[in-house]
Every structure is written in structure tokens, then in C-alpha cells.
Coordinates of C-alpha atoms in Angstrom, one line a residue:
M5 CA -49.1 -68.0 5.7
S6 CA -51.6 -67.9 8.5
D7 CA -53.7 -64.9 9.4
D8 CA -51.8 -64.7 12.8
E9 CA -48.4 -64.8 11.0
R10 CA -49.6 -62.2 8.5
T11 CA -50.8 -59.9 11.4
A12 CA -47.6 -60.4 13.3
L13 CA -45.5 -59.5 10.3
S14 CA -47.7 -56.5 9.5
N15 CA -47.5 -55.2 13.1
A16 CA -43.7 -55.7 13.1
A17 CA -43.4 -53.8 9.8
L18 CA -45.6 -50.9 11.1
A19 CA -43.5 -50.8 14.4
A20 CA -40.3 -50.7 12.4
T21 CA -41.6 -47.9 10.2
A22 CA -42.7 -45.9 13.2
L23 CA -39.3 -46.2 14.8
A24 CA -37.5 -45.3 11.6
R25 CA -39.7 -42.2 11.3
E26 CA -39.0 -41.3 15.0
R27 CA -35.2 -41.7 14.3
Y28 CA -35.5 -39.6 11.1
T29 CA -37.4 -36.9 13.1
L30 CA -34.5 -36.9 15.7
H31 CA -32.0 -36.5 12.9
N32 CA -33.9 -33.6 11.4
M33 CA -34.4 -31.9 14.8
A34 CA -30.6 -32.2 15.6
Q35 CA -29.7 -30.9 12.1
H36 CA -32.1 -28.0 12.4
R37 CA -30.7 -27.1 15.8
L38 CA -27.2 -27.1 14.5
L39 CA -28.0 -25.1 11.4
T40 CA -30.1 -22.6 13.3
D41 CA -27.6 -22.1 16.1
F42 CA -24.3 -22.2 14.1
G43 CA -25.1 -21.7 10.5
S44 CA -28.2 -21.0 8.5
P45 CA -31.2 -23.2 7.8
E46 CA -30.4 -22.8 4.1
L47 CA -27.0 -24.5 4.5
T48 CA -26.3 -28.2 4.8
L49 CA -24.2 -30.0 7.3
N50 CA -20.9 -31.7 6.4
N51 CA -20.8 -35.5 6.4
R52 CA -19.4 -35.8 9.9
L53 CA -22.0 -33.5 11.5
T54 CA -24.7 -35.3 9.5
E55 CA -23.7 -38.3 11.6
W56 CA -23.5 -36.4 14.9
W57 CA -24.4 -39.6 16.9
M58 CA -21.0 -41.0 16.1
L59 CA -19.0 -38.0 17.5
D60 CA -17.7 -37.5 21.0
F61 CA -18.0 -33.9 22.2
A62 CA -14.5 -32.9 21.3
A63 CA -15.0 -34.2 17.7
F64 CA -18.4 -32.5 17.6
R65 CA -16.8 -29.2 18.5
A66 CA -14.0 -29.7 16.0
E67 CA -16.6 -30.3 13.2
L68 CA -18.6 -27.2 14.2
R69 CA -15.4 -25.2 13.8
K70 CA -14.6 -26.8 10.5
A71 CA -18.1 -26.5 9.0
F72 CA -19.2 -23.1 10.4
K73 CA -16.1 -21.5 11.7
A74 CA -18.0 -21.4 15.0
E75 CA -17.2 -22.2 18.6
I76 CA -19.6 -23.1 21.3
P77 CA -19.3 -20.4 23.9
V78 CA -17.8 -21.7 27.2
K79 CA -21.0 -20.9 29.2
E80 CA -23.0 -23.1 26.8
R81 CA -20.7 -26.1 26.4
A82 CA -22.2 -28.1 29.3
D83 CA -25.7 -27.6 27.8
W84 CA -24.5 -28.6 24.3
E85 CA -22.6 -31.6 25.6
S86 CA -25.7 -32.7 27.6
A87 CA -27.9 -32.2 24.5
L88 CA -25.5 -34.2 22.3
V89 CA -25.3 -37.1 24.8
G90 CA -29.1 -37.1 25.1
W91 CA -29.6 -37.2 21.4
Q92 CA -27.0 -40.0 21.1
R93 CA -28.8 -42.0 23.8
Q94 CA -32.1 -41.5 22.0
H95 CA -30.5 -42.5 18.7
A96 CA -28.9 -45.6 20.2
D97 CA -32.2 -46.7 21.8
L98 CA -34.2 -46.2 18.6
T99 CA -31.6 -48.0 16.5
A100 CA -31.5 -50.9 18.9
R101 CA -35.2 -51.2 18.9
L102 CA -35.3 -51.0 15.2
V103 CA -32.7 -53.6 14.7
A104 CA -34.6 -55.9 17.1
I105 CA -37.8 -55.6 15.1
E106 CA -35.9 -56.0 11.8
T107 CA -34.3 -59.2 13.2
E108 CA -37.7 -60.5 14.2
I109 CA -39.0 -59.9 10.7
D110 CA -36.0 -61.6 9.2
D111 CA -36.5 -64.6 11.5
R112 CA -40.2 -64.9 10.7
V113 CA -39.6 -64.7 7.0
T114 CA -36.8 -67.2 7.2
R115 CA -39.1 -69.7 9.0
L116 CA -42.0 -69.0 6.6
F117 CA -40.0 -69.7 3.6
G118 CA -38.0 -72.6 5.2
L119 CA -34.6 -70.9 4.5
N120 CA -31.5 -72.3 6.0
D121 CA -28.2 -70.6 7.1
A122 CA -26.8 -70.9 3.6
D123 CA -29.8 -69.2 2.1
R124 CA -29.6 -66.4 4.7
L125 CA -25.9 -65.9 3.9
L126 CA -26.7 -65.7 0.2
L127 CA -29.4 -63.1 0.8
A128 CA -27.2 -61.1 3.1
D129 CA -24.4 -61.2 0.5
H130 CA -26.8 -60.1 -2.2
S131 CA -28.1 -57.3 0.0
R132 CA -24.6 -56.1 0.7
H133 CA -23.8 -56.0 -3.0
A134 CA -27.1 -54.4 -3.9
M135 CA -26.3 -51.5 -1.5
I136 CA -22.9 -51.1 -3.1
D137 CA -24.1 -51.3 -6.7
Y138 CA -27.4 -49.5 -6.1
P139 CA -26.9 -47.3 -3.0
H140 CA -30.4 -45.8 -3.2
G141 CA -32.0 -49.2 -3.0
A142 CA -33.1 -49.5 -6.6
V143 CA -32.3 -53.2 -7.3

């Protein structure tokens, strides 16, 4: 591997790590806001609220009712809907950028090791099984 290729891979990995951290920070900020405003910082969110970026506003409100027995006051609903949409846009942007960098890394590694499509499918299949068998990444 050339120094240029090593540098490019290193830079891509650092960029992916930075984006992943930024997305993690967004998740924590949203969870903190929900727990502070509707529950208690000592509590945890249910699975659906933990994945708030996948909920439309009606489902978001329903999950708040289910998890906290709380309703967003009518006068605050527009603000909460705007906040949710803003968080979702930010999450989608960060995810798209992260996927693009991870794809670039995959492509570079594929070229470096001379892998073909069959090799890539085998690796993808192994990764899928590893996530099922070892969900915390310990393979």
C-alpha cells in the first residue's frame, strides 16, 4: 500500500469516526431533551423513542404518551414538531455522509486487496451473520 493510499484511508477513517461521534452526540442530546422535558434524566427511553429519527410526529407523540404518560401541550406542539424534523434532517445528513465515507473505505480496501464481487458478497454475508451471532461486534 502506498503512502498516499494509507493517508487516504486514514483520513477517511478519521472522517467516519468524527461523523459517527457527531451522530452519537445528536442521539444523546435528543434523548436528554426528551428525558428532561417528559421524564427524568435517571430513566431510559423505550426502544421506539430511542430511535426517534424513524418516527413521524404522530408516532412520536404516541410513544411519549406510552413511555411517560405525558402529552406535549398544544402551544408547544409546533416547536416540538420543528425540533423533531430538524433532528431527523440532521440525522439523515450525518448518516448519508457516514455511509458515503464507509463506502469509499470499502471500495479502497476492495481495490487494495484485489477483491471481486464474489469476495465482497462473502464478506457482506459474513458481516451480516457476525452481527446476528455477535451483536456487540465481538467476532
